[in-house]
Each structure stands twice: as C-alpha cells, then as structure tokens.
Coordinates of C-alpha atoms and ligand atoms in Angstrom, one line a residue:
D2 CA 23.3 16.8 -77.8
G3 CA 25.0 17.5 -74.5
D4 CA 22.1 16.7 -72.2
A5 CA 21.1 13.5 -73.7
F6 CA 21.6 10.1 -72.0
K7 CA 24.2 8.1 -73.6
Y8 CA 23.6 4.8 -75.3
Y9 CA 25.4 1.5 -74.2
A10 CA 27.7 -0.5 -76.5
D11 CA 30.8 -2.6 -76.0
G12 CA 30.5 -2.1 -72.3
E13 CA 30.7 1.7 -72.5
W14 CA 28.3 4.6 -72.4
K15 CA 28.6 6.5 -75.7
K16 CA 27.4 9.6 -77.5
S17 CA 26.1 9.2 -81.0
S18 CA 28.2 10.7 -83.8
S19 CA 24.9 12.1 -85.2
G20 CA 25.1 14.9 -82.6
K21 CA 21.3 14.6 -82.5
A22 CA 19.0 13.6 -79.7
V23 CA 15.4 12.2 -79.4
S24 CA 13.2 14.0 -76.9
I25 CA 11.1 12.1 -74.4
V26 CA 7.9 13.9 -73.6
N27 CA 6.4 13.5 -70.1
P28 CA 2.7 12.5 -70.7
T29 CA 1.6 14.5 -67.6
T30 CA 3.4 17.8 -68.2
R31 CA 3.6 17.3 -72.0
K32 CA 7.0 18.9 -71.8
T33 CA 10.4 17.3 -72.7
Q34 CA 11.5 15.4 -69.7
Y35 CA 14.7 13.6 -71.0
K36 CA 16.7 13.2 -74.2
V37 CA 18.4 10.1 -75.6
Q38 CA 21.0 9.7 -78.3
A39 CA 19.7 9.5 -81.9
C40 CA 22.0 6.6 -83.0
T41 CA 22.9 6.1 -86.7
Q42 CA 22.9 3.1 -88.9
E43 CA 26.7 3.0 -88.8
E44 CA 26.4 2.7 -85.0
V45 CA 23.9 -0.1 -85.4
N46 CA 26.4 -1.9 -87.7
K47 CA 29.2 -1.6 -85.0
V48 CA 26.9 -2.8 -82.2
M49 CA 26.0 -5.9 -84.3
E50 CA 29.6 -6.7 -84.8
T51 CA 30.4 -6.3 -81.1
A52 CA 27.4 -8.4 -80.1
K53 CA 28.4 -11.2 -82.5
A54 CA 32.0 -11.3 -81.1
A55 CA 30.9 -11.2 -77.5
Q56 CA 28.3 -14.0 -78.0
K57 CA 31.0 -16.5 -79.2
L58 CA 32.8 -16.2 -75.8
W59 CA 29.6 -16.1 -73.8
A60 CA 28.4 -19.3 -75.3
K61 CA 31.5 -21.0 -73.8
T62 CA 31.0 -19.5 -70.4
P63 CA 29.7 -22.2 -68.0
L64 CA 25.9 -22.2 -67.5
W65 CA 26.3 -21.8 -63.7
K66 CA 28.5 -18.7 -64.2
R67 CA 25.9 -17.2 -66.5
A68 CA 23.2 -17.9 -63.9
E69 CA 25.4 -16.3 -61.2
L70 CA 25.7 -13.1 -63.1
L71 CA 22.0 -13.0 -63.7
H72 CA 21.3 -13.4 -60.0
K73 CA 23.7 -10.5 -59.3
A74 CA 21.9 -8.3 -61.9
A75 CA 18.5 -9.2 -60.4
A76 CA 19.7 -8.0 -57.0
I77 CA 21.2 -4.8 -58.3
L78 CA 18.0 -4.1 -60.3
K79 CA 15.9 -4.4 -57.1
E80 CA 18.3 -2.1 -55.3
H81 CA 17.8 0.5 -58.0
K82 CA 14.0 0.3 -57.9
A83 CA 13.5 3.9 -56.8
P84 CA 15.3 5.8 -59.5
I85 CA 14.0 3.4 -62.2
A86 CA 10.5 3.8 -61.0
E87 CA 11.0 7.6 -61.0
A88 CA 11.9 7.4 -64.7
L89 CA 8.8 5.2 -65.4
I90 CA 6.6 7.8 -63.7
K91 CA 8.1 10.7 -65.8
E92 CA 8.4 8.9 -69.1
I93 CA 5.2 6.8 -69.3
A94 CA 3.1 8.2 -66.4
K95 CA 2.9 4.8 -64.7
P96 CA 1.3 5.2 -61.2
A97 CA 4.1 5.3 -58.5
K98 CA 3.4 2.0 -56.8
D99 CA 3.0 0.1 -60.1
A100 CA 6.3 1.6 -61.3
V101 CA 8.1 0.1 -58.3
T102 CA 6.2 -3.2 -58.7
E103 CA 7.4 -3.4 -62.4
V104 CA 11.0 -3.2 -61.3
V105 CA 10.7 -5.7 -58.5
R106 CA 8.8 -8.1 -60.7
S107 CA 11.6 -7.7 -63.2
G108 CA 14.3 -8.6 -60.7
D109 CA 12.2 -11.7 -59.7
L110 CA 11.9 -12.6 -63.4
V111 CA 15.7 -12.4 -64.0
S112 CA 16.3 -14.7 -61.0
Y113 CA 13.7 -17.2 -62.0
C114 CA 15.2 -17.3 -65.5
A115 CA 18.6 -18.1 -64.1
E116 CA 17.1 -20.9 -62.0
E117 CA 15.0 -22.3 -64.9
G118 CA 17.9 -22.0 -67.3
V119 CA 20.3 -24.0 -65.4
R120 CA 17.7 -26.8 -65.0
I121 CA 16.4 -27.0 -68.6
L122 CA 19.6 -26.2 -70.4
G123 CA 21.4 -28.6 -68.1
E124 CA 19.6 -31.5 -69.7
G125 CA 19.7 -32.9 -73.2
A126 CA 18.4 -36.1 -74.8
F127 CA 19.9 -39.5 -75.6
L128 CA 18.2 -41.5 -78.4
V129 CA 18.9 -45.0 -79.8
S130 CA 18.3 -46.0 -83.4
D131 CA 16.6 -49.4 -83.2
S132 CA 13.2 -48.0 -82.4
F133 CA 12.8 -46.9 -86.0
P134 CA 12.1 -49.7 -88.5
G135 CA 15.1 -51.0 -90.4
N136 CA 17.6 -49.9 -87.8
E137 CA 19.9 -51.8 -85.5
R138 CA 21.1 -50.3 -82.3
T139 CA 24.1 -48.8 -84.1
K140 CA 23.4 -45.1 -83.7
Y141 CA 23.4 -43.1 -80.5
C142 CA 22.0 -39.5 -80.8
L143 CA 23.0 -36.9 -78.2
T144 CA 21.1 -33.6 -78.2
S145 CA 21.6 -30.3 -76.4
K146 CA 20.3 -26.8 -76.7
I147 CA 22.6 -24.2 -78.2
P148 CA 22.2 -20.4 -78.5
L149 CA 20.9 -18.7 -81.6
G150 CA 23.4 -15.8 -81.6
V151 CA 22.4 -12.2 -81.4
V152 CA 18.9 -11.5 -80.1
L153 CA 17.2 -8.2 -81.0
A154 CA 14.9 -7.2 -78.2
I155 CA 12.3 -4.6 -78.7
P156 CA 10.0 -3.9 -75.7
P157 CA 7.0 -1.6 -75.7
F158 CA 6.4 1.6 -73.8
N159 CA 4.0 0.1 -71.2
Y160 CA 6.5 -2.2 -69.6
P161 CA 9.9 -0.8 -70.8
V162 CA 11.8 -2.6 -68.0
N163 CA 9.8 -5.8 -67.4
L164 CA 9.2 -6.6 -71.1
A165 CA 12.9 -5.8 -71.7
V166 CA 14.2 -8.2 -69.1
S167 CA 11.6 -10.9 -70.1
K168 CA 13.6 -11.0 -73.4
I169 CA 17.1 -10.2 -72.0
A170 CA 17.3 -12.8 -69.2
P171 CA 16.2 -15.8 -71.3
A172 CA 18.5 -14.8 -74.1
L173 CA 21.5 -14.4 -71.8
I174 CA 21.0 -17.6 -69.8
A175 CA 20.7 -19.5 -73.1
G176 CA 24.1 -18.1 -74.3
N177 CA 22.9 -15.4 -76.7
S178 CA 24.1 -11.7 -76.8
L179 CA 21.7 -8.8 -76.9
V180 CA 20.9 -5.7 -78.9
L181 CA 18.1 -3.9 -77.1
K182 CA 16.1 -1.1 -78.8
P183 CA 14.0 0.6 -76.1
P184 CA 10.8 2.4 -76.9
T185 CA 11.4 6.2 -77.0
Q186 CA 9.1 6.7 -74.0
G187 CA 10.6 4.3 -71.4
A188 CA 14.2 4.6 -72.9
V189 CA 15.7 6.2 -69.8
A190 CA 14.2 3.5 -67.5
C191 CA 15.5 0.9 -69.9
L192 CA 19.0 2.5 -69.9
H193 CA 19.0 2.5 -66.1
M194 CA 18.0 -1.2 -66.1
V195 CA 20.9 -1.9 -68.5
H196 CA 23.2 0.0 -66.1
C197 CA 22.3 -2.6 -63.5
F198 CA 23.5 -5.4 -65.8
H199 CA 26.6 -3.4 -66.4
L200 CA 27.2 -3.1 -62.7
A201 CA 26.7 -6.9 -62.4
G202 CA 29.8 -7.3 -64.5
F203 CA 28.6 -9.0 -67.7
P204 CA 31.3 -9.2 -70.4
K205 CA 31.8 -6.2 -72.7
G206 CA 29.6 -6.2 -75.8
L207 CA 27.3 -8.9 -74.6
I208 CA 24.4 -6.5 -73.8
N209 CA 24.0 -3.4 -76.0
C210 CA 21.3 -0.8 -75.8
I211 CA 20.8 1.5 -78.8
T212 CA 18.4 4.4 -78.9
G213 CA 17.0 6.4 -81.7
K214 CA 14.2 7.1 -84.0
G215 CA 12.3 4.2 -85.4
S216 CA 12.2 5.9 -88.8
E217 CA 16.0 6.1 -88.8
I218 CA 17.1 2.7 -87.4
G219 CA 13.9 0.6 -86.9
D220 CA 13.8 -1.3 -90.2
F221 CA 17.6 -1.2 -90.4
L222 CA 17.8 -3.1 -87.1
T223 CA 15.0 -5.6 -87.7
M224 CA 16.3 -6.4 -91.2
H225 CA 20.0 -6.5 -90.2
P226 CA 21.7 -9.6 -91.4
G227 CA 23.5 -9.8 -88.0
V228 CA 20.3 -10.5 -86.1
N229 CA 19.5 -14.2 -85.4
C230 CA 16.3 -13.8 -83.5
I231 CA 13.8 -11.0 -82.8
S232 CA 11.7 -10.7 -79.7
F233 CA 9.2 -7.9 -80.1
T234 CA 6.3 -6.6 -78.0
G235 CA 4.1 -3.8 -79.3
G236 CA 1.5 -2.9 -81.8
D237 CA 1.0 -3.2 -85.6
T238 CA 4.7 -2.6 -86.2
G239 CA 5.2 -6.3 -85.2
I240 CA 3.1 -7.4 -88.3
A241 CA 5.3 -5.2 -90.5
I242 CA 8.5 -6.6 -88.9
S243 CA 7.4 -10.2 -89.4
K244 CA 6.9 -9.5 -93.1
K245 CA 10.3 -7.9 -93.5
A246 CA 12.4 -10.1 -91.2
G247 CA 14.7 -12.7 -92.6
M248 CA 14.6 -16.5 -91.9
I249 CA 15.0 -16.2 -88.2
P250 CA 12.9 -17.2 -85.2
L251 CA 10.4 -14.5 -84.2
Q252 CA 8.6 -13.9 -80.9
M253 CA 5.9 -11.4 -81.3
E254 CA 3.4 -10.2 -78.7
L255 CA 1.1 -7.7 -80.3
G256 CA -2.4 -6.3 -79.6
G257 CA -5.4 -7.8 -77.9
K258 CA -9.1 -7.3 -77.6
D259 CA -9.6 -9.5 -74.5
A260 CA -13.2 -10.3 -73.9
C261 CA -14.8 -10.9 -70.6
I262 CA -17.8 -13.2 -70.9
V263 CA -20.2 -13.0 -68.0
L264 CA -22.7 -15.8 -67.4
E265 CA -25.9 -15.6 -65.4
D266 CA -24.7 -17.5 -62.4
A267 CA -21.5 -15.5 -62.0
D268 CA -20.5 -13.8 -58.7
L269 CA -21.1 -10.2 -59.9
D270 CA -19.1 -8.5 -57.2
L271 CA -16.1 -10.6 -58.2
V272 CA -16.8 -9.8 -61.9
A273 CA -17.1 -6.0 -61.2
A274 CA -13.8 -6.0 -59.3
N275 CA -12.1 -7.8 -62.1
I276 CA -13.5 -5.6 -64.8
V277 CA -12.4 -2.5 -63.0
K278 CA -8.9 -3.9 -62.3
G279 CA -8.6 -5.6 -65.7
G280 CA -10.0 -2.8 -67.7
F281 CA -8.6 0.3 -66.0
S282 CA -5.3 -0.5 -64.3
Y283 CA -2.5 1.6 -65.9
S284 CA -5.4 3.4 -67.6
G285 CA -6.1 0.4 -69.9
Q286 CA -2.7 0.5 -71.5
R287 CA -2.0 -3.2 -71.2
C288 CA -2.2 -5.7 -74.0
T289 CA -4.0 -8.0 -71.6
A290 CA -6.5 -5.4 -70.4
V291 CA -10.2 -6.4 -70.4
K292 CA -11.2 -4.6 -73.7
V293 CA -14.8 -5.7 -74.1
V294 CA -17.4 -7.0 -71.6
L295 CA -19.9 -9.5 -73.1
V296 CA -22.6 -9.9 -70.5
M297 CA -25.9 -11.8 -70.5
E298 CA -28.8 -9.4 -70.8
S299 CA -30.6 -10.6 -67.7
I300 CA -27.8 -9.6 -65.3
A301 CA -26.4 -6.6 -67.4
D302 CA -28.1 -3.8 -65.4
T303 CA -26.9 -5.2 -62.1
L304 CA -23.4 -5.6 -63.3
V305 CA -23.2 -2.2 -65.0
E306 CA -24.4 -0.6 -61.7
K307 CA -21.7 -2.4 -59.7
V308 CA -19.0 -1.5 -62.2
K309 CA -20.2 2.2 -62.2
S310 CA -19.9 2.5 -58.5
K311 CA -16.4 1.1 -58.5
V312 CA -15.4 3.4 -61.4
A313 CA -16.6 6.4 -59.4
K314 CA -14.0 5.5 -56.7
L315 CA -11.0 5.5 -59.1
R316 CA -8.6 8.3 -58.4
V317 CA -7.8 10.4 -61.5
G318 CA -4.6 12.5 -61.7
P319 CA -0.9 12.5 -61.8
P320 CA 1.2 9.3 -61.5
E321 CA 3.3 10.9 -58.8
D322 CA 0.2 10.8 -56.5
D323 CA -0.2 7.2 -57.3
C324 CA -3.6 7.9 -59.0
D325 CA -5.4 4.9 -60.6
I326 CA -6.0 6.7 -63.8
T327 CA -3.1 8.7 -65.2
P328 CA -2.5 10.5 -68.5
V329 CA -2.2 8.2 -71.5
V330 CA 1.2 8.0 -73.1
S331 CA 0.9 10.6 -75.8
E332 CA -1.4 13.2 -77.3
S333 CA -1.9 11.1 -80.5
S334 CA -3.0 8.2 -78.3
A335 CA -5.4 10.4 -76.4
N336 CA -6.8 11.6 -79.8
F337 CA -7.2 8.1 -81.0
I338 CA -9.1 7.1 -77.9
E339 CA -11.3 10.2 -78.3
G340 CA -12.1 9.2 -81.8
L341 CA -13.4 5.9 -80.6
V342 CA -15.5 7.6 -78.0
I343 CA -17.0 10.1 -80.5
D344 CA -17.8 7.3 -82.9
A345 CA -19.7 5.4 -80.1
K346 CA -21.5 8.6 -79.1
E347 CA -22.7 9.2 -82.7
K348 CA -23.9 5.6 -83.0
G349 CA -25.9 5.7 -79.7
A350 CA -23.8 4.0 -77.0
T351 CA -24.9 4.8 -73.4
F352 CA -22.4 6.8 -71.5
C353 CA -22.2 5.6 -67.9
Q354 CA -20.0 8.6 -67.0
E355 CA -19.5 12.0 -68.7
Y356 CA -16.6 12.0 -71.2
K357 CA -13.9 14.2 -69.8
R358 CA -10.4 14.9 -71.0
E359 CA -7.7 17.3 -70.0
G360 CA -4.5 17.1 -72.1
N361 CA -3.5 13.4 -72.1
L362 CA -5.6 12.6 -69.1
I363 CA -8.9 10.8 -69.9
W364 CA -11.4 10.0 -67.2
P365 CA -12.5 6.4 -66.9
L366 CA -15.5 5.7 -69.1
L367 CA -17.8 2.7 -69.3
L368 CA -19.9 2.6 -72.5
D369 CA -23.0 0.4 -72.3
H370 CA -25.3 -0.9 -75.0
V371 CA -22.4 -1.0 -77.5
R372 CA -23.2 -2.6 -80.8
P373 CA -21.1 -4.4 -83.4
D374 CA -21.3 -1.4 -85.8
M375 CA -19.3 0.8 -83.4
R376 CA -15.5 0.9 -83.7
I377 CA -15.0 0.4 -80.0
A378 CA -16.6 -3.0 -80.3
W379 CA -13.5 -4.2 -82.2
E380 CA -10.7 -1.7 -81.9
E381 CA -8.2 -1.6 -79.1
P382 CA -8.3 1.8 -77.4
F383 CA -5.3 1.3 -75.1
G384 CA -6.9 3.8 -72.8
P385 CA -9.5 3.9 -70.0
V386 CA -12.6 3.3 -72.1
L387 CA -14.4 0.1 -71.8
P388 CA -17.4 -1.1 -73.9
V389 CA -20.2 -3.4 -72.7
I390 CA -22.1 -5.5 -75.2
R391 CA -25.2 -7.2 -73.9
I392 CA -25.6 -10.8 -75.2
G393 CA -28.6 -13.0 -75.5
S394 CA -26.7 -16.3 -75.4
V395 CA -23.2 -17.6 -74.6
E396 CA -22.8 -18.5 -78.3
E397 CA -23.3 -14.9 -79.2
G398 CA -20.4 -14.0 -76.8
I399 CA -18.1 -16.6 -78.1
H400 CA -19.0 -15.5 -81.7
H401 CA -18.0 -11.9 -80.9
C402 CA -14.8 -13.0 -79.3
N403 CA -13.8 -15.2 -82.2
A404 CA -14.8 -12.6 -84.9
S405 CA -12.0 -10.4 -83.6
N406 CA -8.7 -10.2 -85.6
F407 CA -7.0 -10.5 -82.2
G408 CA -6.7 -13.6 -80.0
L409 CA -4.6 -12.8 -77.0
Q410 CA -6.5 -13.7 -73.8
G411 CA -10.1 -13.8 -72.7
C412 CA -12.0 -14.5 -69.5
V413 CA -15.2 -16.2 -68.5
F414 CA -17.1 -15.8 -65.2
T415 CA -19.4 -18.6 -64.0
K416 CA -19.6 -21.0 -61.1
D417 CA -20.2 -23.9 -63.5
I418 CA -16.7 -25.3 -64.2
N419 CA -18.0 -27.6 -67.0
K420 CA -19.5 -24.6 -68.9
A421 CA -16.3 -22.6 -68.3
M422 CA -14.1 -25.4 -69.8
L423 CA -16.4 -25.7 -72.9
I424 CA -16.3 -21.9 -73.3
S425 CA -12.5 -21.9 -72.9
D426 CA -12.2 -24.5 -75.6
A427 CA -14.4 -22.5 -77.9
M428 CA -12.6 -19.2 -77.5
E429 CA -9.9 -18.7 -80.1
T430 CA -7.4 -17.0 -77.8
G431 CA -3.9 -18.0 -76.5
T432 CA -5.2 -18.1 -72.9
V433 CA -8.6 -18.1 -71.2
Q434 CA -8.9 -17.2 -67.5
I435 CA -11.7 -18.6 -65.5
N436 CA -13.1 -16.3 -62.9
S437 CA -10.3 -13.7 -63.2
A438 CA -9.3 -10.9 -65.5
P439 CA -6.6 -11.7 -68.2
A440 CA -3.0 -11.3 -67.2
R441 CA 0.4 -12.4 -68.4
G442 CA 1.8 -13.4 -65.0
P443 CA 2.9 -15.3 -63.1
D444 CA 5.8 -14.8 -65.4
H445 CA 6.6 -18.5 -65.9
F446 CA 3.2 -19.3 -67.3
P447 CA 3.0 -19.6 -71.1
F448 CA 1.9 -16.4 -72.7
Q449 CA 0.8 -16.3 -76.3
G450 CA -1.6 -14.8 -78.8
I451 CA -3.1 -16.2 -81.9
K452 CA -4.1 -14.4 -85.1
D453 CA -2.9 -10.7 -85.1
S454 CA -2.0 -11.0 -81.4
G455 CA 1.3 -12.7 -82.1
I456 CA 3.8 -15.4 -83.0
G457 CA 5.2 -18.0 -80.6
S458 CA 4.8 -18.4 -76.9
Q459 CA 6.5 -16.5 -74.1
G460 CA 6.8 -17.0 -70.4
I461 CA 10.2 -17.8 -68.9
T462 CA 10.5 -21.5 -70.0
N463 CA 9.1 -21.0 -73.5
S464 CA 11.3 -18.0 -74.0
I465 CA 14.4 -19.8 -73.0
N466 CA 13.5 -22.7 -75.4
M467 CA 12.7 -20.3 -78.2
M468 CA 16.0 -18.6 -77.9
T469 CA 17.9 -21.9 -78.4
K470 CA 18.0 -24.5 -81.1
V471 CA 18.6 -28.2 -80.8
K472 CA 22.0 -29.5 -81.8
S473 CA 22.5 -33.3 -82.2
T474 CA 25.6 -35.4 -82.4
V475 CA 25.2 -38.9 -83.6
I476 CA 27.7 -41.6 -82.7
N477 CA 27.7 -44.4 -85.4
L478 CA 28.9 -47.7 -84.2
P479 CA 30.6 -50.1 -86.7
Ligands
G3H527 O1 1.0 -5.2 -72.3 C1 1.3 -6.4 -72.3 C2 1.8 -7.1 -71.2 O2 2.4 -8.3 -71.6 C3 0.7 -7.4 -70.2 O3 1.3 -7.8 -69.0 O4 -0.7 -8.8 -67.9 O5 1.3 -8.3 -66.6 O6 -0.1 -6.5 -67.4 P1 0.4 -7.8 -67.7

C-alpha cells in the first residue's frame, strides 16, 4: 500500500512484499488515520537473522559506547516530542499534555538506563572456593553479565513509546539486539521513536521494528526459534504467549484490578484526589489504574460525595483539547465497558452520574454500592468506570483484593503507618502504595505483578538484569 508507513529492518525503511497494509483507526473520529505495513512471516524470518548477526557485534561494542549512543537517542527522542505526541493523540487519543509527557519520560528512561547499565554491568563477582566444605583455596570464580541475544519487545497501545523504550533501552545497554512489534494503535508513534534511534546512529540491524496483524505474525514471532527473550506488556495475550513460548526468559506485565482500601482515619480529600487521578487519568486505560475502591462503610458517604464533586469537574472531549476523559481506544473496548455498566445496572448498583456514551467517548462514571456478584467488582474495564464497594472491616477489603485473579498493585489510605504496613503485607500484589494511587514510576522502582498480572519484575535495574545471564570463568590452581 503506497500510503502506509514503512517498517524498519537492517537499518532501512522498507515496504512489505505483501503489498498489504493495516489500518489504524483514530478513536476520536473513528476513521482511518494512518496505515502501516502488513509484514509477512518471511519478513519476520529475515529480521530475526539480521538481529542475530547484529547482536554478535554489538555485544563486543564497549559498554561506554553503547551508553553514549543511548544518551544520544534519548536527546533526539526529546527533540521529536511534538510529532510523536501528535501521533499518540491521533492513534490512541491520549490527552495532548500526557502525550508529550510520555515522550519526555521515555527520553529520561533511556538516559537513566544508560547510566544504570554502565554501573551494574561494569561490575562482576569474584569468589573463592574454600568457603564451601571440602575445598581448598584452589578455585577462583569470576562472573560477569552477558547478553541473552535477540529480545522480542511487544508494548501495549496505552504507552506505545514509553513501554517500548522500557524494553529497548535495557536490552540494548546489556548488549542485546531488538525486534520490536508495536501495537497496531500506537504503531506510528513507535516507528517515529525508532526513527530517533536510527538518527542516533545505532548499527544496522540492531533495532528492528516489524508491523502487521497479530493473527498473521503474532504467534510466528513469539514462537520463533530466533527469539532469546520476550518482554511483553498487554492483556490476556500474555498468558497465551507464556504457554506457547520456548525455554526463554519471559517478562510479562498483564492486567490489574488495583484496589484502593480506605480506612476510617484517612485524609478523605487526599483519597478523593488520588481516586480521581488514579481511576480516571487516560480514561482508566492504565494497568495501574485504581479499579476498585474498598471503603469502610462509616466514611463511604463522605468519600463518595467528595469523589463525585471532583468527577463533575473532569473535562470530557477530544484529546487535542487536552480533555481529561477522551475516547477509549476502540469501539470493541467501549462495548466491553458498556457491558460491565449494564450488568451493574441490572444488579442494582447506584449510579453517581448518568451513564453517557457517544461513539468511543464514555463519560466518567462512579458506581456505588457495588456487590461481589457484579462483573465490575472483578473485571478490568480499562475505561472511565470505577466501582465502590463498601466494607465492614479491613479484613473484608483484604479478602476482596486477594480473591482477584490479578495482583499488580494496590493502595491503602490511613494515617496509621503500623496498620498500613500490616495491610501491605497482607495484600497479594506486586506493590502496595501507602497514601497514594498505584503507579509504575519512578521508572527505576521495581514493577511487578503476581498471579495473572505477570511474570518477573520490571523497572530499569530489574529489566537490565533480566535481559542478561551470568557467565562464570573458574581458574583452577594446581
Ligand atoms: O499500563 C500499564 C503501565 O505500566 C502503567 O504505567 O503507572 O506509569 O501509568 P503508569
């Protein structure tokens, strides 16, 4: 297709031999905004070969030089923040300011990765044998961290740039090469980000970005024998990938149903502000969004009133106007969210606002008196709909949180730090935030989910370590 953006392989921009394109629908206009190449399995094979060859040379490139190139890419990325943000606005309806923030945060992440990489990869270990029973001091063990090979990076639509670089930068500093498969919505922003790495002057074939239909190349990519590591962020697809992937390290960040437990002594203005920011920013399309409020009955009316008055102030409309609530990513997503709302209505939830939808735009909705028999109590809407469950005891709140199949983050609001610590220990989630809404950042903090929320831990340091393996050399003395 003549209009489609080219894919990137072997240091060049290419058209697919398929002659076909994949359309990217603008969530706001619901019309085709851009097109990208529909790459073939044959093209995937070629990219894998290229990536493998480039990695061998890259692994021999001095660490400080790798870091230098990453710093350069970070600076170029920041210079290109306006056009990349524009693509984010059109492809995924991210509010204008948040779109710029995503790119700037990504540049910072790449730089931090370069810094962290030279430090942690610049060190190894030295061990002696005589600490283990039966040994004399005749063996010296030297360890260092070596790259895995080709890393397959699959970011989701909600942070196509940031969650791509959070995989690319650790992989590169550690000496790996990259095959990036962007989400369809977000592909153009991703390609533009890759262009910044191209401009920085990375060797040919080291970073490759292949676009296309998941049905055509998805399984082919994730099951490809040339892949040595998969870093994936997204939904249920991750569970399917983990079942099909070979014997390679997997980093998976999947869904969440982050609970916000509110105790009687909490600062309710702080709680309300965090619920609105945590629940409704980017229209709830964040894995770390607050997805269920578990509030003590005695303070529930006051809290719900405070949240309601803040929700009333949210601006609803197009991302270009930097509205707080913008259209959700697709019609099928909007339909799914609507299904949860209808189910809650039928089962008697209290609607704090009137339910309103125009196309993919759904007005923010707080549902009070939600009960465990409602789907919204357990399922992840990935939209601006937030359930409130009133609890009679803290134990009830913890029980609800732990009964979820997800375990990404959670938060607890109280002035009693001792109680907060006990609740944090009791919550089966990768992270618990005390007196703030869940969030992944700052990006060097560990970030992980348990149960269906994921495999492994992310954050800059953990990702660098995950994308390497330990190599030992043992010197045996006579
Ligand atoms: O959607 C999942 C992201 O990892 C959440 O990142 O907490 O910075 O919005 P965030």
